[in-house]
């Protein structure tokens, strides 16, 4: 299986704090059947995380990549970012500050949790008009969708793929977020499920429980599409 959203890069955001934590996260992932992880540090969050494309970021990535090999952890690591949408998105995009998922046409995009439906649609439209395909990170957590989950379809119409979080589906974020995720899954609007893991202790990169939950409540085929087929297409730059 392939995890396209994981804060496994050490010391760059609120995810892994050190290389040893990253290795532990990768061991958990491998044990649950994940063979590929895209490292997606927070990027472009005003006042908090920049993490724009830089030599330092790439060398941090290479260091983790080599450490996984040295420690014989059977996980392939790919680079990416979780790009927070801001009003100067196009400026940073043109400047080459952003990384897509493994250099593909797909970019993991995070919106403000309190964004309005109208602004969310505009933001997705703006990302899509640069030529990349926005993969909306955890839409089930945005306030306007929690309030009325049927609004999720508007993000799809604006050109986004929808990536749900493992934690939302296994109920770790509470009933309301679970209900929003359930609506998106019930209506076949989800394109991928990812861990959005931040550590080896909570919000972990473990697909075993979410795989089981999707198999039990939806279907085995749907679990396969969301955890394996589509995420793998994304990192191979194939059409989802
Ligand atoms: Fe994230």
PDB file of N, CA, C and O and ligand atoms in Angstrom, residues 5-7 40 42 82 108 110 137-138 165 196-198 203, ligand 1:
ATOM      1  N   UNK A   5       0.471  10.863   2.307  1.00  0.00           N
ATOM      2  CA  UNK A   5       0.449  12.023   3.212  1.00  0.00           C
ATOM      3  C   UNK A   5       0.995  11.588   4.563  1.00  0.00           C
ATOM      4  O   UNK A   5       0.318  10.920   5.333  1.00  0.00           O
ATOM      5  N   UNK A   6       2.251  11.988   4.836  1.00  0.00           N
ATOM      6  CA  UNK A   6       2.899  11.519   6.065  1.00  0.00           C
ATOM      7  C   UNK A   6       3.984  12.522   6.483  1.00  0.00           C
ATOM      8  O   UNK A   6       4.847  12.873   5.681  1.00  0.00           O
ATOM      9  N   UNK A   7       3.920  12.951   7.740  1.00  0.00           N
ATOM     10  CA  UNK A   7       4.891  13.928   8.258  1.00  0.00           C
ATOM     11  C   UNK A   7       6.083  13.179   8.866  1.00  0.00           C
ATOM     12  O   UNK A   7       6.334  13.267  10.060  1.00  0.00           O
ATOM     13  N   UNK A  40       5.536  14.306   3.287  1.00  0.00           N
ATOM     14  CA  UNK A  40       4.816  15.539   2.949  1.00  0.00           C
ATOM     15  C   UNK A  40       4.857  16.543   4.104  1.00  0.00           C
ATOM     16  O   UNK A  40       3.870  16.709   4.823  1.00  0.00           O
ATOM     17  N   UNK A  42       4.599  19.958   6.160  1.00  0.00           N
ATOM     18  CA  UNK A  42       3.795  21.169   5.996  1.00  0.00           C
ATOM     19  C   UNK A  42       4.622  22.198   5.242  1.00  0.00           C
ATOM     20  O   UNK A  42       5.821  22.360   5.506  1.00  0.00           O
ATOM     21  N   UNK A  82       2.876  19.064   1.864  1.00  0.00           N
ATOM     22  CA  UNK A  82       1.461  19.386   2.081  1.00  0.00           C
ATOM     23  C   UNK A  82       1.394  20.906   1.990  1.00  0.00           C
ATOM     24  O   UNK A  82       1.767  21.622   2.926  1.00  0.00           O
ATOM     25  N   UNK A 108      -0.485  17.769  -3.090  1.00  0.00           N
ATOM     26  CA  UNK A 108      -1.293  17.685  -1.872  1.00  0.00           C
ATOM     27  C   UNK A 108      -1.517  19.105  -1.344  1.00  0.00           C
ATOM     28  O   UNK A 108      -0.556  19.818  -1.047  1.00  0.00           O
ATOM     29  N   UNK A 110      -3.577  21.749   1.287  1.00  0.00           N
ATOM     30  CA  UNK A 110      -4.361  21.911   2.514  1.00  0.00           C
ATOM     31  C   UNK A 110      -5.024  23.283   2.507  1.00  0.00           C
ATOM     32  O   UNK A 110      -4.393  24.279   2.155  1.00  0.00           O
ATOM     33  N   UNK A 137      -6.260  17.653   0.974  1.00  0.00           N
ATOM     34  CA  UNK A 137      -5.936  16.905   2.191  1.00  0.00           C
ATOM     35  C   UNK A 137      -7.113  16.978   3.161  1.00  0.00           C
ATOM     36  O   UNK A 137      -7.658  18.051   3.409  1.00  0.00           O
ATOM     37  N   UNK A 138      -7.498  15.848   3.669  1.00  0.00           N
ATOM     38  CA  UNK A 138      -8.551  15.702   4.696  1.00  0.00           C
ATOM     39  C   UNK A 138      -9.737  16.675   4.606  1.00  0.00           C
ATOM     40  O   UNK A 138      -9.988  17.434   5.542  1.00  0.00           O
ATOM     41  N   UNK A 165      -8.349  11.113   5.824  1.00  0.00           N
ATOM     42  CA  UNK A 165      -7.367  10.657   6.802  1.00  0.00           C
ATOM     43  C   UNK A 165      -7.791   9.352   7.475  1.00  0.00           C
ATOM     44  O   UNK A 165      -8.979   9.173   7.784  1.00  0.00           O
ATOM     45  N   UNK A 196      -1.621  10.757   7.211  1.00  0.00           N
ATOM     46  CA  UNK A 196      -1.355  12.084   7.789  1.00  0.00           C
ATOM     47  C   UNK A 196      -0.690  11.898   9.150  1.00  0.00           C
ATOM     48  O   UNK A 196      -0.985  12.607  10.108  1.00  0.00           O
ATOM     49  N   UNK A 197       0.204  10.896   9.212  1.00  0.00           N
ATOM     50  CA  UNK A 197       0.839  10.558  10.486  1.00  0.00           C
ATOM     51  C   UNK A 197       1.794  11.663  10.922  1.00  0.00           C
ATOM     52  O   UNK A 197       2.471  12.282  10.102  1.00  0.00           O
ATOM     53  N   UNK A 198       1.829  11.896  12.231  1.00  0.00           N
ATOM     54  CA  UNK A 198       2.714  12.905  12.795  1.00  0.00           C
ATOM     55  C   UNK A 198       3.755  12.304  13.749  1.00  0.00           C
ATOM     56  O   UNK A 198       4.683  12.983  14.150  1.00  0.00           O
ATOM     57  N   UNK A 203      -1.780   9.383  15.854  1.00  0.00           N
ATOM     58  CA  UNK A 203      -1.875   9.623  14.413  1.00  0.00           C
ATOM     59  C   UNK A 203      -0.711   8.915  13.719  1.00  0.00           C
ATOM     60  O   UNK A 203       0.139   9.535  13.099  1.00  0.00           O
TER      61      UNK A 203
HETATM   62 FE1  LIG B   1      -0.833  16.699   7.161  1.00  0.00          FE
END
